[in-house]
Coordinates of C-alpha atoms in Angstrom, one line a residue:
Chain A
M1 CA -36.7 8.4 -39.4
A2 CA -33.9 10.6 -38.0
T3 CA -32.6 13.4 -40.1
I4 CA -29.2 13.4 -41.5
R5 CA -28.1 16.2 -39.2
E6 CA -29.3 14.4 -36.1
I7 CA -27.4 11.2 -37.1
R8 CA -24.2 13.2 -37.8
R9 CA -24.5 14.9 -34.4
R10 CA -25.0 11.6 -32.7
I11 CA -21.9 10.0 -34.4
R12 CA -19.8 12.9 -33.3
S13 CA -21.0 12.6 -29.7
V14 CA -20.3 8.9 -29.6
Q15 CA -16.8 9.5 -31.2
S16 CA -15.8 11.9 -28.4
T17 CA -17.1 9.5 -25.8
A18 CA -14.9 6.8 -27.4
K19 CA -12.0 9.1 -27.2
V20 CA -12.5 9.7 -23.5
T21 CA -12.9 6.0 -22.6
R22 CA -9.9 5.1 -24.8
A23 CA -7.8 7.6 -22.9
M24 CA -9.1 6.4 -19.6
E25 CA -8.2 2.8 -20.6
M26 CA -4.6 3.8 -21.4
V27 CA -4.2 5.8 -18.1
A28 CA -5.6 2.8 -16.1
A29 CA -3.3 0.4 -18.0
S30 CA -0.2 2.3 -17.0
K31 CA -1.4 2.9 -13.5
M32 CA -2.2 -0.8 -13.2
R33 CA 1.3 -1.8 -14.2
R34 CA 2.8 0.5 -11.5
A35 CA 0.3 -0.7 -8.9
Q36 CA 1.2 -4.3 -9.6
E37 CA 4.9 -3.6 -9.4
R38 CA 4.3 -1.9 -6.0
T39 CA 2.3 -4.8 -4.7
I40 CA 5.1 -7.1 -5.7
A41 CA 7.8 -4.8 -4.2
A42 CA 6.0 -5.0 -0.9
R43 CA 6.1 -8.7 -0.8
P44 CA 9.6 -9.4 0.6
Y45 CA 8.9 -7.3 3.7
A46 CA 5.7 -9.1 4.3
E47 CA 7.4 -12.5 4.0
R48 CA 10.3 -11.6 6.2
M49 CA 8.1 -10.2 8.9
G50 CA 5.8 -13.2 8.8
Q51 CA 8.8 -15.4 9.3
V52 CA 10.2 -13.4 12.2
L53 CA 6.8 -13.3 13.8
A54 CA 6.4 -17.1 13.5
D55 CA 9.9 -17.7 14.9
L56 CA 9.1 -15.5 17.9
A57 CA 5.8 -17.2 18.5
A58 CA 7.5 -20.6 18.4
Q59 CA 9.8 -19.4 21.2
R60 CA 6.9 -18.7 23.5
Q61 CA 6.6 -20.7 26.7
A62 CA 3.3 -21.6 28.2
G63 CA 2.5 -19.1 31.0
D64 CA 4.3 -16.3 29.3
E65 CA 2.3 -13.1 29.3
I66 CA 0.4 -12.8 26.0
H67 CA 0.6 -9.6 24.0
P68 CA -2.8 -7.8 23.7
L69 CA -2.9 -8.1 20.0
L70 CA -2.7 -11.9 20.3
I71 CA -5.4 -12.4 22.9
Q72 CA -8.7 -14.0 21.9
R73 CA -11.6 -12.4 23.7
P74 CA -15.3 -13.1 23.8
V75 CA -16.7 -11.1 20.9
N76 CA -19.1 -8.3 21.8
R77 CA -18.3 -5.9 19.0
I78 CA -16.6 -6.3 15.6
A79 CA -14.9 -3.8 13.3
V80 CA -14.5 -4.1 9.6
V81 CA -11.9 -2.2 7.7
H82 CA -13.7 -1.7 4.4
I83 CA -11.4 -0.8 1.5
S84 CA -12.9 0.5 -1.7
A85 CA -11.9 2.8 -4.5
D86 CA -12.3 6.6 -4.4
R87 CA -13.7 6.6 -7.9
G88 CA -16.2 4.7 -10.0
L89 CA -16.2 3.7 -13.6
C90 CA -14.5 0.5 -12.8
G91 CA -17.2 -2.1 -13.4
G92 CA -18.8 -3.9 -10.5
L93 CA -15.7 -3.6 -8.4
N94 CA -17.0 -1.3 -5.6
A95 CA -20.4 -2.9 -5.7
N96 CA -18.8 -6.4 -5.1
V97 CA -16.8 -5.4 -2.1
N98 CA -19.7 -3.4 -0.7
R99 CA -22.0 -6.4 -1.0
R100 CA -19.3 -8.7 0.6
T101 CA -19.1 -6.4 3.6
V102 CA -22.8 -6.0 4.0
S103 CA -23.5 -9.7 3.8
F104 CA -20.9 -10.2 6.5
V105 CA -22.4 -7.5 8.7
L106 CA -25.8 -9.1 8.4
E107 CA -24.5 -12.5 9.4
Q108 CA -23.2 -11.2 12.7
S109 CA -25.1 -11.4 15.9
V110 CA -23.1 -8.6 17.5
P111 CA -22.9 -4.9 16.4
V112 CA -20.4 -4.1 13.7
T113 CA -18.7 -0.8 13.2
L114 CA -16.8 0.2 10.1
V115 CA -13.6 1.9 9.2
A116 CA -14.1 3.0 5.7
V117 CA -11.2 3.5 3.4
G118 CA -12.1 4.9 0.0
R119 CA -14.9 7.3 -0.9
K120 CA -17.1 4.8 -2.8
G121 CA -17.4 2.4 0.1
R122 CA -17.8 5.3 2.6
D123 CA -20.7 6.8 0.6
F124 CA -22.4 3.5 0.2
M125 CA -22.1 2.6 3.9
V126 CA -23.4 6.0 5.0
R127 CA -26.4 5.7 2.7
Y128 CA -26.9 2.1 3.9
G129 CA -27.1 3.5 7.5
Q130 CA -24.1 1.5 8.7
E131 CA -22.1 3.0 11.6
V132 CA -18.8 4.3 10.4
R133 CA -16.2 4.8 13.1
A134 CA -13.6 6.5 10.9
E135 CA -13.1 7.2 7.2
F136 CA -10.0 7.6 5.1
T137 CA -10.5 8.9 1.6
R138 CA -8.2 10.4 -1.1
L139 CA -5.3 8.1 -0.4
G140 CA -4.5 8.4 -4.1
D141 CA -2.9 5.9 -6.5
R142 CA 0.4 5.7 -4.7
P143 CA -0.1 5.7 -1.0
S144 CA 3.0 5.3 1.1
I145 CA 3.1 3.3 4.3
L146 CA 2.9 6.6 6.2
D147 CA -0.6 7.2 4.7
I148 CA -1.7 3.9 6.2
L149 CA -0.4 4.5 9.7
P150 CA -3.5 6.5 10.9
I151 CA -5.8 3.6 9.8
A152 CA -3.7 1.1 11.7
R153 CA -3.6 3.5 14.7
V154 CA -7.4 3.7 14.9
V155 CA -7.8 0.0 14.6
I156 CA -5.1 -0.9 17.2
D157 CA -6.2 1.7 19.7
D158 CA -9.8 0.7 19.6
Y159 CA -8.8 -2.9 19.9
T160 CA -6.5 -2.5 22.8
D161 CA -9.0 -0.1 24.5
G162 CA -11.5 -3.0 24.3
L163 CA -14.0 -1.0 22.1
I164 CA -13.8 -3.8 19.6
D165 CA -12.9 -7.5 20.0
E166 CA -12.2 -8.5 16.5
V167 CA -11.1 -6.7 13.3
Y168 CA -11.7 -7.9 9.8
L169 CA -10.2 -6.6 6.5
S170 CA -12.5 -6.4 3.5
Y171 CA -11.1 -5.5 0.1
N172 CA -10.7 -6.5 -3.5
Q173 CA -7.9 -9.0 -4.1
F174 CA -6.1 -8.7 -7.3
V175 CA -6.1 -12.1 -9.0
T176 CA -5.5 -11.3 -12.6
T177 CA -6.2 -8.4 -14.8
M178 CA -9.6 -9.9 -15.7
T179 CA -10.4 -11.2 -12.2
Q180 CA -10.6 -9.4 -8.9
R181 CA -12.1 -11.2 -5.9
P182 CA -13.7 -9.5 -2.9
V183 CA -12.1 -11.1 0.2
L184 CA -12.8 -10.7 3.9
W185 CA -10.6 -12.1 6.7
R186 CA -9.7 -11.6 10.3
L187 CA -6.8 -9.2 11.0
L188 CA -7.1 -9.1 14.8
P189 CA -6.4 -10.9 17.0
I190 CA -3.4 -12.1 15.1
E191 CA -2.9 -15.8 14.8
P192 CA 0.8 -16.4 14.3
A193 CA 0.1 -20.1 14.0
T194 CA -1.0 -19.5 10.5
I195 CA 2.6 -18.9 9.5
E196 CA 4.9 -21.8 9.7
A197 CA 7.9 -21.5 12.0
R198 CA 11.3 -22.3 10.6
L199 CA 13.8 -24.7 12.1
N200 CA 14.1 -24.1 15.7
V201 CA 17.0 -21.7 16.3
E202 CA 17.8 -20.0 19.5
Y203 CA 18.0 -16.3 18.8
I204 CA 19.8 -13.7 20.8
Y205 CA 17.1 -11.0 21.5
E206 CA 17.8 -7.4 22.0
P207 CA 16.3 -6.1 24.2
S208 CA 14.0 -9.1 25.0
P209 CA 11.6 -11.4 23.1
D210 CA 8.6 -9.7 24.6
E211 CA 9.8 -6.2 23.7
V212 CA 10.6 -7.2 20.2
L213 CA 7.2 -8.8 19.8
A214 CA 5.5 -5.7 21.2
E215 CA 7.3 -3.6 18.6
L216 CA 6.7 -6.1 15.8
L217 CA 3.0 -6.7 16.1
P218 CA 1.7 -3.2 15.4
R219 CA 4.0 -3.1 12.4
F220 CA 2.6 -6.4 11.2
V221 CA -0.9 -4.9 11.4
E222 CA 0.2 -1.8 9.5
M223 CA 1.8 -3.9 6.9
E224 CA -1.3 -6.1 6.4
I225 CA -3.5 -3.0 5.9
Y226 CA -1.0 -1.5 3.5
H227 CA -0.9 -4.7 1.6
A228 CA -4.7 -4.8 1.4
V229 CA -4.8 -1.2 0.1
L230 CA -2.2 -2.0 -2.6
E231 CA -4.2 -5.0 -3.7
S232 CA -7.3 -2.8 -3.8
I233 CA -5.6 -0.2 -6.0
A234 CA -4.2 -2.8 -8.4
S235 CA -7.7 -4.3 -8.6
E236 CA -9.3 -0.8 -9.2
Q237 CA -7.0 0.0 -12.0
S238 CA -7.3 -3.3 -13.8
A239 CA -11.1 -3.3 -13.4
R240 CA -11.2 0.2 -14.8
M241 CA -9.0 -0.7 -17.7
V242 CA -11.3 -3.6 -18.7
A243 CA -14.4 -1.6 -18.2
M244 CA -13.1 1.2 -20.3
R245 CA -11.9 -1.1 -23.0
N246 CA -15.5 -2.6 -23.2
A247 CA -16.9 0.9 -23.3
T248 CA -14.6 1.9 -26.2
D249 CA -15.5 -1.3 -28.1
N250 CA -19.2 -0.6 -27.6
A251 CA -18.8 3.0 -28.8
N252 CA -16.9 1.9 -31.9
E253 CA -19.6 -0.6 -32.7
L254 CA -22.3 2.1 -32.2
I255 CA -20.3 4.4 -34.6
E256 CA -20.2 1.7 -37.2
D257 CA -24.0 1.2 -37.0
L258 CA -24.7 4.9 -37.1
T259 CA -22.4 5.4 -40.0
L260 CA -24.2 2.7 -41.9
T261 CA -27.6 4.3 -41.2
Y262 CA -26.2 7.7 -42.1
N263 CA -25.0 6.5 -45.5
K264 CA -28.3 4.8 -46.1
V265 CA -30.3 7.9 -45.3
R266 CA -28.0 10.1 -47.4
Q267 CA -28.3 7.7 -50.4
E268 CA -32.1 7.7 -50.0
M269 CA -32.1 11.5 -50.0
I270 CA -30.0 11.7 -53.1
T271 CA -32.2 9.1 -54.9
K272 CA -35.3 11.1 -53.9
E273 CA -33.8 14.4 -55.2
L274 CA -32.8 12.7 -58.5
L275 CA -36.3 11.3 -58.9
D276 CA -37.7 14.8 -58.3
I277 CA -35.5 16.3 -60.9
T278 CA -36.1 13.6 -63.6
G279 CA -39.8 13.8 -62.7
G280 CA -39.8 17.5 -63.2
A281 CA -37.9 17.3 -66.5
A282 CA -40.3 14.6 -67.8
A283 CA -43.3 16.8 -66.9
L284 CA -41.8 19.7 -68.9
A285 CA -41.0 17.6 -72.0
Chain B
M1 CA 35.7 -16.1 4.0
P2 CA 31.9 -16.6 3.4
K3 CA 29.9 -13.5 2.6
L4 CA 26.9 -12.1 4.3
K5 CA 23.7 -12.1 2.3
F6 CA 22.4 -8.6 3.2
E7 CA 19.1 -7.1 2.5
I8 CA 17.3 -3.9 3.7
V9 CA 13.6 -4.0 3.0
T10 CA 10.8 -1.6 3.8
A11 CA 7.1 -2.1 3.5
E12 CA 7.3 -0.4 0.1
R13 CA 10.4 -1.9 -1.5
V14 CA 13.7 -3.6 -1.3
V15 CA 16.2 -0.7 -0.7
Y16 CA 19.4 -2.6 -0.8
S17 CA 20.4 -6.2 -1.5
D18 CA 23.8 -7.6 -2.0
D19 CA 26.5 -10.0 -0.7
V20 CA 28.7 -8.0 1.7
D21 CA 31.7 -8.6 4.1
V22 CA 30.6 -6.5 7.1
V23 CA 27.4 -4.9 8.3
I24 CA 27.5 -2.2 11.0
A25 CA 24.1 -1.3 12.4
P26 CA 22.7 0.9 15.1
G27 CA 21.1 -1.6 17.5
I28 CA 18.9 -0.5 20.2
E29 CA 21.5 -1.5 22.8
G30 CA 24.4 -0.1 20.9
Q31 CA 26.3 -0.2 17.7
L32 CA 26.6 -3.7 16.2
G33 CA 29.2 -5.0 13.9
I34 CA 28.2 -8.2 12.1
L35 CA 30.7 -10.5 10.4
P36 CA 30.0 -13.8 8.7
S37 CA 29.1 -16.7 11.0
H38 CA 27.4 -14.4 13.5
A39 CA 25.1 -16.1 16.0
P40 CA 21.3 -15.9 15.3
L41 CA 20.2 -12.5 16.5
L42 CA 17.0 -10.4 16.5
T43 CA 17.3 -6.8 17.6
M44 CA 15.4 -3.6 17.3
L45 CA 17.2 -0.7 15.6
Q46 CA 17.4 2.9 16.5
P47 CA 17.4 5.7 13.9
G48 CA 20.9 5.8 12.4
E49 CA 23.0 4.6 9.6
V50 CA 23.6 1.1 8.5
V51 CA 27.0 0.8 6.9
V52 CA 28.0 -2.1 4.7
R53 CA 31.5 -2.9 3.6
K54 CA 32.1 -4.8 0.4
A55 CA 35.5 -5.3 -1.1
G56 CA 36.9 -2.3 0.9
E57 CA 34.1 -0.1 -0.3
E58 CA 31.5 1.3 2.1
T59 CA 27.9 2.2 1.6
A60 CA 25.8 4.1 4.2
I61 CA 22.0 3.7 4.3
F62 CA 19.8 5.7 6.6
V63 CA 17.2 3.8 8.6
S64 CA 14.6 5.4 10.9
G65 CA 14.2 2.3 13.0
G66 CA 13.0 -1.3 12.6
F67 CA 14.5 -4.7 13.2
L68 CA 17.6 -6.6 12.2
E69 CA 17.7 -10.3 11.9
V70 CA 20.8 -12.4 11.6
M71 CA 20.3 -16.0 10.6
Q72 CA 22.9 -18.3 9.0
N73 CA 24.8 -15.6 7.2
R74 CA 21.7 -13.9 6.1
V75 CA 21.3 -10.4 7.5
T76 CA 17.9 -8.8 7.0
V77 CA 16.9 -5.3 8.1
L78 CA 13.1 -4.7 8.3
A79 CA 13.2 -0.9 8.2
D80 CA 10.3 1.5 8.8
V81 CA 11.9 3.9 6.4
A82 CA 15.3 3.5 4.7
E83 CA 17.1 5.8 2.3
R84 CA 20.3 5.4 0.4
V85 CA 22.6 8.4 0.8
E86 CA 21.9 9.8 -2.6
E87 CA 18.1 9.7 -1.9
I88 CA 18.2 11.8 1.3
D89 CA 16.3 15.0 0.8
I90 CA 18.5 17.5 2.7
A91 CA 16.0 20.4 2.5
R92 CA 13.3 18.3 4.0
A93 CA 15.5 17.0 6.7
E94 CA 16.6 20.6 7.6
E95 CA 12.9 21.6 7.7
A96 CA 12.0 18.6 9.9
K97 CA 14.9 19.4 12.2
R98 CA 13.9 23.0 12.6
R99 CA 10.3 22.1 13.3
A100 CA 11.3 19.5 15.9
E101 CA 13.6 21.9 17.6
E102 CA 10.9 24.6 17.7
G103 CA 8.5 22.1 19.1
L104 CA 10.9 21.1 21.9
R105 CA 11.7 24.7 22.7
L106 CA 8.1 26.0 22.9
R107 CA 6.5 22.8 24.3
P108 CA 2.9 23.4 23.4
P109 CA 0.8 21.4 25.9
E110 CA -0.8 19.1 23.3
M111 CA 2.6 18.0 21.8
D112 CA 4.0 14.6 22.1
L113 CA 7.5 15.2 23.5
A114 CA 8.9 11.8 22.8
A115 CA 7.7 12.0 19.1
A116 CA 9.3 15.4 18.7
E117 CA 12.6 14.1 20.1
A118 CA 12.5 11.1 17.9
A119 CA 11.8 13.3 14.9
L120 CA 14.8 15.5 15.8
R121 CA 17.0 12.5 16.1
R122 CA 16.0 11.2 12.7
A123 CA 16.5 14.5 11.0
M124 CA 20.0 14.9 12.5
V125 CA 21.1 11.5 11.5
R126 CA 19.9 12.0 8.0
L127 CA 21.8 15.3 7.8
K128 CA 24.9 13.8 9.2
I129 CA 25.0 11.0 6.7
A130 CA 24.2 13.4 3.8
E131 CA 26.8 15.8 5.0
R132 CA 29.6 13.3 5.1
K133 CA 28.7 12.1 1.6
K134 CA 29.0 15.7 0.3
K135 CA 32.5 16.1 1.7
R136 CA 33.7 13.1 -0.1
P137 CA 32.1 13.2 -3.5
G138 CA 32.5 10.0 -5.4
S139 CA 33.2 7.8 -2.4
G140 CA 30.6 5.3 -1.2
G141 CA 29.8 7.3 1.9
A142 CA 31.3 6.9 5.4
Q143 CA 35.0 6.0 5.0
G144 CA 36.3 7.3 8.3
L145 CA 34.4 4.9 10.4

């Protein structure tokens, strides 16, 4: 049986662990709220841009020259933008998105190259022996669109240079605080048909529909990547909050058990001492 | 007279949203004034200021570029970066201007000339807007337009 001192030390250690996990839970909770707000704040832009793009696509005539980002090519090489968290201690979040990407890679008959965003995913993929074309870590909790531009640059350049023929995005989608779902979908080539065109209006274009489209499409890609990163951050913070709450609950439970054992051992010791004393007194009498 | 539903959005947030009377924007092919019942329009923007007038009061907003869409009395600006006058960081704009000017003067071989010129233009527009606001404290920005 453990000695009283050992139990006491153990209780103290678990208590300080509980304090840390409790603090991490609170930090994650407040970051989560802000991350969710940012995700929502980014939505109007995404919606408007989708609409404009759909309107533009609806105006196209057969035989018009197609913008490179819209052309479907035979697929010889695929790139996946793999978005994970920089840090762990957030449950199975990173493992889930890693698994999703790896199973996608294994399904493909052509080589797949990765653009890793986030340290956890990067580390995993390097260990796994997957080719990593570029990596972006330390984006922080509040990336601005400017932080995302280099990622979009790499993807768009490789795509237009013909190094890759399809680009996929893989990240954790924020569903609710309790649920995050790893998702993977095709970013390039863009399919404007997925967005519904509004009533058919004749726009005046300045300078011209093609030029507007050429400016709009790269921004669309940037925006989609930015959005995926925001979703991933919101997922990370809520997963961490839940994981830390569980850890705190477990620690508290452990403290209760240990305290009970501690009291029992203490009581036993006192009883034993009393018995010794009364036994000694009886022997003297 | 009907009003214009006007909105400036960036990838990060909605910068400005209100019903206004007039929108003046720096279109790629020249300054645009948009009144209610304007024809559907989609244009690129150059760095500059978007001015909105509402009940005689004017507000200026810096945009670094983007798109402007007019559609049935809805005017939407999809801006790359947009800042309201009071948000402009003068010190940062000065610094950006100095850096861009230096780049243009020295012309290091690896430098992207067009990018430096664009940066210089953005910095100067920012400073211009902020400057005018300072001269007329309390006003909504550009009154003399």
